[in-house]
Coordinates of C-alpha atoms in Angstrom, one line a residue:
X1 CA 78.5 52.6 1.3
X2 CA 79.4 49.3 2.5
X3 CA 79.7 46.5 -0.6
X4 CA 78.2 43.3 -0.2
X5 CA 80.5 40.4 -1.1
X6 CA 79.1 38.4 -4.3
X7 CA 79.5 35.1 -2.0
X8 CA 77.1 36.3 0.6
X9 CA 73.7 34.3 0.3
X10 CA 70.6 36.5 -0.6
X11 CA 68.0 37.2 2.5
X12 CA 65.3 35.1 0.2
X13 CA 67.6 32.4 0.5
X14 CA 68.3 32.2 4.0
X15 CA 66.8 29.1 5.2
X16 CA 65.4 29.5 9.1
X17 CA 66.0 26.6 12.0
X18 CA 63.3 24.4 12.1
X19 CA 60.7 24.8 14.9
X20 CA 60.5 21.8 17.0
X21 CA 56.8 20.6 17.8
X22 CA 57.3 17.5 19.6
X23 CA 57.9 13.9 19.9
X24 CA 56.5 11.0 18.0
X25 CA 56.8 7.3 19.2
X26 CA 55.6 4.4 18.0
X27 CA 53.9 1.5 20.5
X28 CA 53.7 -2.2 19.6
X29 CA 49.3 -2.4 19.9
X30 CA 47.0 -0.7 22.1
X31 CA 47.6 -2.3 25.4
X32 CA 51.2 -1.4 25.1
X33 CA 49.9 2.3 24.0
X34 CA 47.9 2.6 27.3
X35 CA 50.6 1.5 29.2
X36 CA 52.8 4.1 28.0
X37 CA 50.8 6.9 28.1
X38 CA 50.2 6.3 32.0
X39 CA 53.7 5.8 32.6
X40 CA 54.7 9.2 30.5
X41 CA 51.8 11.1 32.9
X42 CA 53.4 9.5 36.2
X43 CA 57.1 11.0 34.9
X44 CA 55.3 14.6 35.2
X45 CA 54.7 14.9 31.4
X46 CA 50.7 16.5 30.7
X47 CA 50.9 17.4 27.2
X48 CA 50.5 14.3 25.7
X49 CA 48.3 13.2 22.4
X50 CA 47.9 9.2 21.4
X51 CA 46.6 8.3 17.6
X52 CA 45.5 4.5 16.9
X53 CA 43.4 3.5 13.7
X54 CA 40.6 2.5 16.2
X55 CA 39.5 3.3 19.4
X56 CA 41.4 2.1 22.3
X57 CA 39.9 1.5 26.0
X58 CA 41.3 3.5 29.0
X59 CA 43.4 5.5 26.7
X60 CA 41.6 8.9 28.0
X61 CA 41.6 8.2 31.3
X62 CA 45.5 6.9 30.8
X63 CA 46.1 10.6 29.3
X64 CA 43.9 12.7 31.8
X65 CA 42.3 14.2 29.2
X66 CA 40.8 17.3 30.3
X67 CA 36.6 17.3 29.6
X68 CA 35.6 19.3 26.9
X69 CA 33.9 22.7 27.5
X70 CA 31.7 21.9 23.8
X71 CA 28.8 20.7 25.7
X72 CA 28.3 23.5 28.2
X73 CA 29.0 26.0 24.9
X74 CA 26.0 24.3 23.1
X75 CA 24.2 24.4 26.4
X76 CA 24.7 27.8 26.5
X77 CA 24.1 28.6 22.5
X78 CA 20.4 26.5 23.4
X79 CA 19.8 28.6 26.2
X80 CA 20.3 31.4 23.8
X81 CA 18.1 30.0 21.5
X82 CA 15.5 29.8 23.6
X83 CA 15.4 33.3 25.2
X84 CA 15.5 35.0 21.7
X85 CA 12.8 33.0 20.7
X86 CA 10.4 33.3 23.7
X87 CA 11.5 36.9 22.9
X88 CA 10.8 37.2 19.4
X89 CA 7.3 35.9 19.9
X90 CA 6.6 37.6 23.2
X91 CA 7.6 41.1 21.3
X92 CA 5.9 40.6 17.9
X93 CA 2.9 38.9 19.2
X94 CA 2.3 41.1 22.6
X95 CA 3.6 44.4 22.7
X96 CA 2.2 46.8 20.5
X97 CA 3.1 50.9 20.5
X98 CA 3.5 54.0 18.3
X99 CA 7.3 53.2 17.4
X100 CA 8.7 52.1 14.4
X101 CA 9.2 48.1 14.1
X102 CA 6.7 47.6 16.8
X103 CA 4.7 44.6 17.5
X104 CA 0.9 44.0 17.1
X105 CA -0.5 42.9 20.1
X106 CA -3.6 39.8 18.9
X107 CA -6.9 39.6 20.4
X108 CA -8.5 36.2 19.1
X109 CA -11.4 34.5 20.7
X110 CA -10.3 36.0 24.3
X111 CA -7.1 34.0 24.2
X112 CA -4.1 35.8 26.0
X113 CA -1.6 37.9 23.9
X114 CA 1.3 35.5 25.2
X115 CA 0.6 32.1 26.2
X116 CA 3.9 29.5 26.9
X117 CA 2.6 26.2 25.3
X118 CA 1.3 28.3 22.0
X119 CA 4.9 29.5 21.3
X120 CA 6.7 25.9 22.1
X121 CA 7.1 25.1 18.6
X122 CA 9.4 28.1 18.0
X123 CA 11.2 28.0 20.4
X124 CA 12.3 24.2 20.2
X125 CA 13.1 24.9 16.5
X126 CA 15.9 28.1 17.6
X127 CA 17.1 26.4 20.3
X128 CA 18.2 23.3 18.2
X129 CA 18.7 25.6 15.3
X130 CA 21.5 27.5 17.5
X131 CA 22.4 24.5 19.4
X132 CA 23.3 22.7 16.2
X133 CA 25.3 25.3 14.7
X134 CA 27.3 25.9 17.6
X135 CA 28.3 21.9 18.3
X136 CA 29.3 22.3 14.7
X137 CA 31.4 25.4 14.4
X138 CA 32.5 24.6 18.0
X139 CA 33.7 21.8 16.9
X140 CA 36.0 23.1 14.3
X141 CA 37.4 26.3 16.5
X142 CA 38.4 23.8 19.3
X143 CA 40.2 21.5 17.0
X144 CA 41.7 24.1 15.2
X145 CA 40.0 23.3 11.8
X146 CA 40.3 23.1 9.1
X147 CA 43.7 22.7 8.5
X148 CA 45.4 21.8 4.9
X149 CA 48.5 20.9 6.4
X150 CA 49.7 19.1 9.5
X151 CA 53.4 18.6 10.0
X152 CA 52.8 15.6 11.5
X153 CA 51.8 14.3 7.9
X154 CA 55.6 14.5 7.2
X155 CA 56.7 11.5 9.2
X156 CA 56.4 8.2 7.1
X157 CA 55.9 5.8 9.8
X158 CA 53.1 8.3 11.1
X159 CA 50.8 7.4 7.5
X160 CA 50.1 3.8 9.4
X161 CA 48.6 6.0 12.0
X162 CA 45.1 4.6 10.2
X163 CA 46.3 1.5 9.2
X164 CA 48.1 -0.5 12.0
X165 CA 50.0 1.9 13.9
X166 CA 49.8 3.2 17.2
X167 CA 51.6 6.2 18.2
X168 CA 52.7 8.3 21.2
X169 CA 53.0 11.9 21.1
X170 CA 54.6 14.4 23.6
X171 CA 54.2 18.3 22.7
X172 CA 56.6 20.9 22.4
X173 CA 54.5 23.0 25.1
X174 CA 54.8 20.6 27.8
X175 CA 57.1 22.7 30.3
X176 CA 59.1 19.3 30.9
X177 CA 59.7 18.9 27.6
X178 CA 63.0 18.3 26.2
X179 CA 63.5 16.5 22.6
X180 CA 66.0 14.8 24.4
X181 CA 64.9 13.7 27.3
X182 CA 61.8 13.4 26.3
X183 CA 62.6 10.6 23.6
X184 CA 64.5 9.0 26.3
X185 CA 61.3 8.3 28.7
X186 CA 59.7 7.5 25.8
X187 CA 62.2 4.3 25.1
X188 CA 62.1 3.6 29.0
X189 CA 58.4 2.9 28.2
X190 CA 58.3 0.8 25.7
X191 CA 58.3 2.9 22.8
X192 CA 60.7 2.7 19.7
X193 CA 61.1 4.6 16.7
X194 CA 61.2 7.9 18.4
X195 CA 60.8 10.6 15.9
X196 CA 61.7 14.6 16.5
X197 CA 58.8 16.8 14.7
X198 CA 59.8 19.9 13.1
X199 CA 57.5 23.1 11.0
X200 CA 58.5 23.0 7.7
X201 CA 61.1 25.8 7.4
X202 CA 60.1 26.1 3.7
X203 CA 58.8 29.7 3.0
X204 CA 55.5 29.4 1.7
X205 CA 54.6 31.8 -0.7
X206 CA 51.2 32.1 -2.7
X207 CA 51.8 32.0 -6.8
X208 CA 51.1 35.1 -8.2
X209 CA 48.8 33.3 -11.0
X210 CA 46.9 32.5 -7.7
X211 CA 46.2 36.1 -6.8
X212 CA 44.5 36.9 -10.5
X213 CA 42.9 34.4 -10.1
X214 CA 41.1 35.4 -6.7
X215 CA 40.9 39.2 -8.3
X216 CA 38.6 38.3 -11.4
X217 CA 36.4 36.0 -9.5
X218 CA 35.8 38.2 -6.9
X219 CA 35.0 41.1 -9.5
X220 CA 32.7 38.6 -11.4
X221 CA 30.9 38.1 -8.3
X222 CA 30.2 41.5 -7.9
X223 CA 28.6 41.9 -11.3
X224 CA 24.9 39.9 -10.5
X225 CA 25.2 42.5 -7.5
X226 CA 25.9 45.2 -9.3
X227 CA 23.0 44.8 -11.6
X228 CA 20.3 44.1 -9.1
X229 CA 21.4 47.0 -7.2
X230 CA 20.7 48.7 -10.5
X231 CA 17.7 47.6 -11.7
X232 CA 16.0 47.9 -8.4
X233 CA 13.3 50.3 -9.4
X234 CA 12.7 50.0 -12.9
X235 CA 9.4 48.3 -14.2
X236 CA 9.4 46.1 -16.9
X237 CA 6.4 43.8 -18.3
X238 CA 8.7 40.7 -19.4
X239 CA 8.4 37.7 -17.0
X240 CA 11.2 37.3 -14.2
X241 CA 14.4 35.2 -14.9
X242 CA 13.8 31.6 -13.6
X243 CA 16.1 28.6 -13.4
X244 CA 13.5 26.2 -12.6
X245 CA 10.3 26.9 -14.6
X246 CA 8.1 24.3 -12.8
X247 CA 5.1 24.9 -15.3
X248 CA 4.6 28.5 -14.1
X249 CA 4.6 30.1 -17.6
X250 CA 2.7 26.8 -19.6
X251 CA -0.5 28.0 -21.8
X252 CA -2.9 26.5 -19.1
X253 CA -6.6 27.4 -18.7
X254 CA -7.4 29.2 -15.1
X255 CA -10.6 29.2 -13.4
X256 CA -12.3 32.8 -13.2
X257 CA -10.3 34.3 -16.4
X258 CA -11.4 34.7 -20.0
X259 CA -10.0 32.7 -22.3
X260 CA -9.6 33.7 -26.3
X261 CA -12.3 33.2 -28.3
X262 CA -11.5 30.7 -30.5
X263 CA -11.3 28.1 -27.3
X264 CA -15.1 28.4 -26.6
X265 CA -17.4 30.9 -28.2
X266 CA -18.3 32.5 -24.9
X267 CA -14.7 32.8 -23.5
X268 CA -15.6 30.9 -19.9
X269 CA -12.7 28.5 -18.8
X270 CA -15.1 27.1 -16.4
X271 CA -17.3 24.3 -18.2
X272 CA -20.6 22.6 -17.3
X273 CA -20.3 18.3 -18.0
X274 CA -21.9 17.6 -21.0
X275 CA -25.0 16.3 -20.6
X276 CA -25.1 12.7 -20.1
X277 CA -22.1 11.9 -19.1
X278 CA -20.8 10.3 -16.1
X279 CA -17.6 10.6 -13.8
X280 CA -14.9 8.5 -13.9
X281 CA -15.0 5.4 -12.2
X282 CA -18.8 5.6 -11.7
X283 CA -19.8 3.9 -14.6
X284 CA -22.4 1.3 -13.2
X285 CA -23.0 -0.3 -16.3
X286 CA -24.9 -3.5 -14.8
X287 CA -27.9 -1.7 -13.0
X288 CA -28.9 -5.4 -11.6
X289 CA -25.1 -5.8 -10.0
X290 CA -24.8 -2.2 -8.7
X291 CA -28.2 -1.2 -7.9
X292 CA -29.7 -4.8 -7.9
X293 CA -32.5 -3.0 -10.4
X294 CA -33.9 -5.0 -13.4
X295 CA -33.3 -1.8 -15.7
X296 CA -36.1 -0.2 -17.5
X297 CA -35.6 -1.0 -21.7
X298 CA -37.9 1.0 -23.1
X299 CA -37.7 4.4 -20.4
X300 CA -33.8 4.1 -20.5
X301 CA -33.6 4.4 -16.8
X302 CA -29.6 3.3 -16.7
X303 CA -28.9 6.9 -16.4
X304 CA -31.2 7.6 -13.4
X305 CA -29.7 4.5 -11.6
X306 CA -26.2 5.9 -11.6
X307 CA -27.4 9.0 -9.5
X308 CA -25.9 9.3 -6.0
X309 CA -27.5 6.6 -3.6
X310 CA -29.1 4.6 -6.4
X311 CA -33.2 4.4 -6.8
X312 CA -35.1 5.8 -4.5
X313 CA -36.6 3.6 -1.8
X314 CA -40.2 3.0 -2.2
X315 CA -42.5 3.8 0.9
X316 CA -44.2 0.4 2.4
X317 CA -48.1 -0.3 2.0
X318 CA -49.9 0.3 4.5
X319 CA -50.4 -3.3 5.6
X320 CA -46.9 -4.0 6.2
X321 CA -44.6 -2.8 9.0
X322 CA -41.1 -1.4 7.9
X323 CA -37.7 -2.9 8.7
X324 CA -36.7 -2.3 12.2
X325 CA -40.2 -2.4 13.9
X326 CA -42.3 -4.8 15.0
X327 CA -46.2 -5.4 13.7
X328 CA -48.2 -3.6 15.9
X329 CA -51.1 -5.5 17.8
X330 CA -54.6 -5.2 16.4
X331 CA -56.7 -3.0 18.0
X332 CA -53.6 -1.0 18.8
X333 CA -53.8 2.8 19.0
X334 CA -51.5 2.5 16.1
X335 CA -54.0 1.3 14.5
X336 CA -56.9 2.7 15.1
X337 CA -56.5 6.5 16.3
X338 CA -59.0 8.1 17.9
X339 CA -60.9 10.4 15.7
X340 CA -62.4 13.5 17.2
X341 CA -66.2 14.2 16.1
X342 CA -66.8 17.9 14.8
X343 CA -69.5 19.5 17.3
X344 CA -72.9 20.0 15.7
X345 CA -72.9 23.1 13.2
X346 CA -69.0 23.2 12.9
X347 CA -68.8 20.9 9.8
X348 CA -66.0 18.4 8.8
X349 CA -62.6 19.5 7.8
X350 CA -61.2 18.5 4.2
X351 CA -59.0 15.5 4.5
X352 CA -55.7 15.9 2.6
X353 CA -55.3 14.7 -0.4
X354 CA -53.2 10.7 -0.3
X355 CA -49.7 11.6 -2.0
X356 CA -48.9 9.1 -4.4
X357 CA -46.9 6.4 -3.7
X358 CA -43.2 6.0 -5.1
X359 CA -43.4 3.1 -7.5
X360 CA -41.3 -0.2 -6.3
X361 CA -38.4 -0.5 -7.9
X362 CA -38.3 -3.8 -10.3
X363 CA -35.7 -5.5 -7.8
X364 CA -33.8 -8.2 -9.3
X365 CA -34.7 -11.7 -7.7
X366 CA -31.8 -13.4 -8.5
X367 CA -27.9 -12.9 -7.7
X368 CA -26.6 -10.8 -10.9
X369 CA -23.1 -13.1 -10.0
X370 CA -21.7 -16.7 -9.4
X371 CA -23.1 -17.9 -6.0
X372 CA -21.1 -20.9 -4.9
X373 CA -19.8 -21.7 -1.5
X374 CA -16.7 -19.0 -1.3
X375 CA -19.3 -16.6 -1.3
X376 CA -22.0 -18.2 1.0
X377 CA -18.4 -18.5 3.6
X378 CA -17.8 -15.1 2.8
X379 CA -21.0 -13.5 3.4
X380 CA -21.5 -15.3 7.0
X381 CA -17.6 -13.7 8.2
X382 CA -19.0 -10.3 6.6
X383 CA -22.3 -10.5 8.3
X384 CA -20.6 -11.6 11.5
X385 CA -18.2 -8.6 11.4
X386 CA -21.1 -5.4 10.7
X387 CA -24.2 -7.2 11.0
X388 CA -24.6 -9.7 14.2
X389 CA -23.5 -6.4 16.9
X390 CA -27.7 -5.2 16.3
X391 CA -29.6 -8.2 14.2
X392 CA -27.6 -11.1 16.4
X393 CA -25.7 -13.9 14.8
X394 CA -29.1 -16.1 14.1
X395 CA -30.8 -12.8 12.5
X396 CA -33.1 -12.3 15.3
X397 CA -32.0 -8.3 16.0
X398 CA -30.9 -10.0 19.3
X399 CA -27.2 -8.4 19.1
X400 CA -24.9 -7.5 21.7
X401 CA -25.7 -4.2 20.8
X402 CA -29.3 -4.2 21.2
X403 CA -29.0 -6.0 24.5
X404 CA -26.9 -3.3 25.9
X405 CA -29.3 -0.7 24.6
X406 CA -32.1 -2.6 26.1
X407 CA -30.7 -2.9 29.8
X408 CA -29.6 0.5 29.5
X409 CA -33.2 1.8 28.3
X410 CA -32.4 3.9 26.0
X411 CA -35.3 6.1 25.1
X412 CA -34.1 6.7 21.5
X413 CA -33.3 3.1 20.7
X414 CA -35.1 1.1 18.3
X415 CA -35.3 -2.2 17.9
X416 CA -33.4 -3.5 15.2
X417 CA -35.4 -6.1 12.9
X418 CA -35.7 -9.8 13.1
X419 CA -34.7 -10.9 9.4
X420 CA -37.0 -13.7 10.1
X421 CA -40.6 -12.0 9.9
X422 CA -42.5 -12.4 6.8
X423 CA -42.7 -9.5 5.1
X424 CA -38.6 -9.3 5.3
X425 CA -38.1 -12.4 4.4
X426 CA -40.5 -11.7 1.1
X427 CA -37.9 -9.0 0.0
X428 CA -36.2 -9.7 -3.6
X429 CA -32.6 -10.0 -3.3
X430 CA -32.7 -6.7 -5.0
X431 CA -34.0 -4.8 -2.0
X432 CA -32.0 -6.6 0.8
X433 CA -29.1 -5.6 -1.2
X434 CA -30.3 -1.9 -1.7
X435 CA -30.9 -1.9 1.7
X436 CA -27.3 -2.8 3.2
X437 CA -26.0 -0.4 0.5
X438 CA -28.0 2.6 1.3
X439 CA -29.9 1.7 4.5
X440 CA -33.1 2.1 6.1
X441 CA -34.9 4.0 9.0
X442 CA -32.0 4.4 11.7
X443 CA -30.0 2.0 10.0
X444 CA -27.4 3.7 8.0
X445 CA -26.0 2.5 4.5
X446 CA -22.5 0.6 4.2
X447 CA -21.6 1.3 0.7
X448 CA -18.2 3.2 1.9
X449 CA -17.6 0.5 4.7
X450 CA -18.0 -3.0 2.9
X451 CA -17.2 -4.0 -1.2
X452 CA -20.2 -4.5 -3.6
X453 CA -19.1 -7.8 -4.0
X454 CA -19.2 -8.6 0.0
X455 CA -22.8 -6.6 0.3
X456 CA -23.9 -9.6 -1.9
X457 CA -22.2 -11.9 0.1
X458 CA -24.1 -10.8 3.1
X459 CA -27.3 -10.9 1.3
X460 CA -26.9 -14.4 0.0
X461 CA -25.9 -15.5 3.7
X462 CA -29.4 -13.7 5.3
X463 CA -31.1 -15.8 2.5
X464 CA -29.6 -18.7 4.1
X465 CA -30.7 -17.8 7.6
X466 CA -34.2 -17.4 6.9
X467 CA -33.6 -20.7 4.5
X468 CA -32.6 -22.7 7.7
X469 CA -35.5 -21.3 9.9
X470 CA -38.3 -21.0 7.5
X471 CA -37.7 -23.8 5.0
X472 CA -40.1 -26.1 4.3
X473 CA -40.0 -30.0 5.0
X474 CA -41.2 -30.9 1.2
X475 CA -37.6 -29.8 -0.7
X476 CA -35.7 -32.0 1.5
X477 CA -35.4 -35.6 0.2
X478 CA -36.1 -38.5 2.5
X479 CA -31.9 -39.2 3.4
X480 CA -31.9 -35.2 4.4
X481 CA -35.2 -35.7 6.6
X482 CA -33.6 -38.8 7.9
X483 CA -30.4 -37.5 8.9
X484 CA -32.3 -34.1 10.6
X485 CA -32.5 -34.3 14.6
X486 CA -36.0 -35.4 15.9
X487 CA -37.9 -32.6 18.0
X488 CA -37.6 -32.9 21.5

């Protein structure tokens, strides 16, 4: 047995040689780095790596760095991305057969089982799905990341790498490499503070402390696994585990289930409105306002008037045309149809009975709010904006509208009124109102298109049209008939 001298040095002591990696220079600024590192590639040297704390111009074309193969590998990856989805669809969506995992082949409306712009969505979601993973993990395997340590960190000059320092670097691999003559071109260059990098020839050794560590936590991580694998098929009543509760398990009434009895007596969750009461927001306490209604006192009609689309509109006596048609001519067919006689011996038929007609509303005949001058300027830019296209901007249902119907001929138009004729310009305020709220013949209602308060706007501004066409000579005072054009 051969004895080892006590002198000689344990094998856990011996220290390696360190492994050289390169050679770092530093460079005055970033013109004199770009200089350098084409001069280095014209002495034959291709392994070459610059670091400045901002990017420089020309430095990759000074290096003749190669291009990147990332982009065609997330080319590729999207590609991928792309068949598998087109395929995923295709499969699922179009092939159907008798083995296991098979597809179920649609038949909706006559559409085809596989059509290329229905299944777009998908496959533009995988193919940046896989194209964004790749660029990302790419990224990291070509850079050789991550990495916790880089002996370049062990050069001191090197930590103003971000700061203000520019450096050269010539690697270990380059076959003309020679820490010698390599930091020699380097000072022929321009380059100063030429630095030899070296591995760290420390051992490195993990603590043991550091290997318990990783042993419990991995068995405690196993334990949650463990236990659902467990308690895979047994049944149990009690709710599931939940981190986030989000109101699932509050006491909450839901509609369709019985609730206990000492909620309501007949154990409905679903309940009727009580009886006389209205929704929220639709409280029309002023009838006159809303409605433009003088309410009824003593029948306590306040609750009828809140209905949906207010009173009902009243039909118009006989003697008076409706809004939107013109008086018919006397001696019209209109009004006087022909009659037929019953032939001798066949008798007369029963004529129906008259339905009564809807009482008139009592409309209000005064403005239920301040009129001043706001709201006369008001109502004429509302009644310019929705009105004038069919009754014209004088009132005269001359609109742009109605003209183009006109020329056009349309069968189906109808003339829109002429605010001007008598029996319109007899209406309360009340009833114009009513009727830009809810409307009238083919004129539909603008109570979701315009405010309350701009319907009486408009109404107030139409009283002033048929006020400047219709008013009469004995309210004006003699400085107002004065000042008023003479007739041609």
């Amino acid at each position: 047995m051969t004895q080892i001298p006590e002198e000689q040095t344990p094998e856990s002591a011996i220290v390696p040689d360190p492994v050289t990696l390169g050679v770092l220079a530093r460079l005055a600024g970033p013109d004199e780095l770009v200089k350098a590192a084409r001069q280095m590639r014209e002495k034959g040297y291709t392994k070459l790596e610059a670091f400045s704390p901002f990017p420089v111009l020309g430095i990759d074309e000074a290096l003749a760095a190669p291009k990147p193969i990332l982009p065609w590998v997330v080319f590729c990856a999207g590609f991928t991305g792309m068949l598998v989805a087109l395929g995923l669809q295709f499969y699922t969506n179009s092939v159907e057969g008798a083995w296991a995992f098979s597809g179920y082949d649609y038949h909706i409306s006559g559409k085809p089982s596989f059509s290329l712009p229905a299944n777009i969505p998908v496959t533009f979601e995988l193919i940046i799905l896989f194209s964004a993973f790749t660029s990302f993990l790419g990224m990291l395997a070509f850079n050789g990341l991550p990495r916790l340590y880089n002996p370049m960190f062990r050069s001191k000059q090197f930590l103003s790498a971000t700061n203000d320092g520019f450096f050269l670097y010539a690697d270990a691999s380059d076959p003309k490499f020679n820490p010698t003559a390599t930091a020699e071109a380097m000072a022929t260059v321009g380059a100063s503070g030429m630095e030899t990098i070296t591995e760290d020839p420390t051992p490195a050794h993990v603590p043991g402390w550091f290997h318990v560590i990783g042993a419990t936590t991995a068995v405690v991580a196993l334990v949650p696994i463990a236990y659902i694998a467990m308690a895979r098929g047994d049944n149990s009543d009690a709710p599931r585990w939940q981190l986030w509760i989000d109101m699932d398990f509050q006491p909450k009434a839901k509609t369709q289930v019985l609730m206990k009895n000492d909620i309501f007596a007949d154990g409905r969750t679903m309940r009727l409105p009580v009886e006389g009461t209205v929704a929220r927001g639709t409280l029309y306490e002023d009838p006159r306002l809303y409605y433009g209604v003088e309410p009824d006192a003593e029948s306590g009609e306040v609750l009828f008037l809140q209905q949906e689309g207010g009173p009902p509109e009243p039909a118009e006596p006989p003697t008076q045309p409706e809004a939107g048609e013109q008086e018919p001519a006397a001696g019209s067919s209109e009004d006087s149809p022909e009659i037929e006689t019953p032939a001798e011996g066949e008798g007369t038929a029963e004529e129906p009975a008259e339905e009564p007609a809807t009482p008139e509303p009592n409309w209000v005949t005064k403005f239920p709010m301040k009129v001043d001058m706001d709201m006369m300027t008001r109502g004429q830019e509302r009644f310019k904006i929705h009105c004038s296209a069919c009754h014209g901007l004088g009132g005269n249902g001359d609109g742009l509208v109605a003209q183009r119907a006109l020329s056009l001929e349309q069968p189906t138009w109808v003339q829109p009124s002429n605010l001007h004729q008598d029996f319109i310009r007899e209406y309360p305020v009340g009833k114009l109102y009513n009727t830009v709220t809810n409307g009238k013949g083919k004129m539909a209602g603008y109570r979701e298109h315009i405010a309350l308060e701009d319907r009486w706007a408009i109404v107030l501004y139409i009283k002033a049209l048929q006020e400047s066409q219709w008013a009469d000579s004995s309210v004006l005072s003699e400085e107002e008939l004065r000042e008023m054009p003479s007739p041609q």
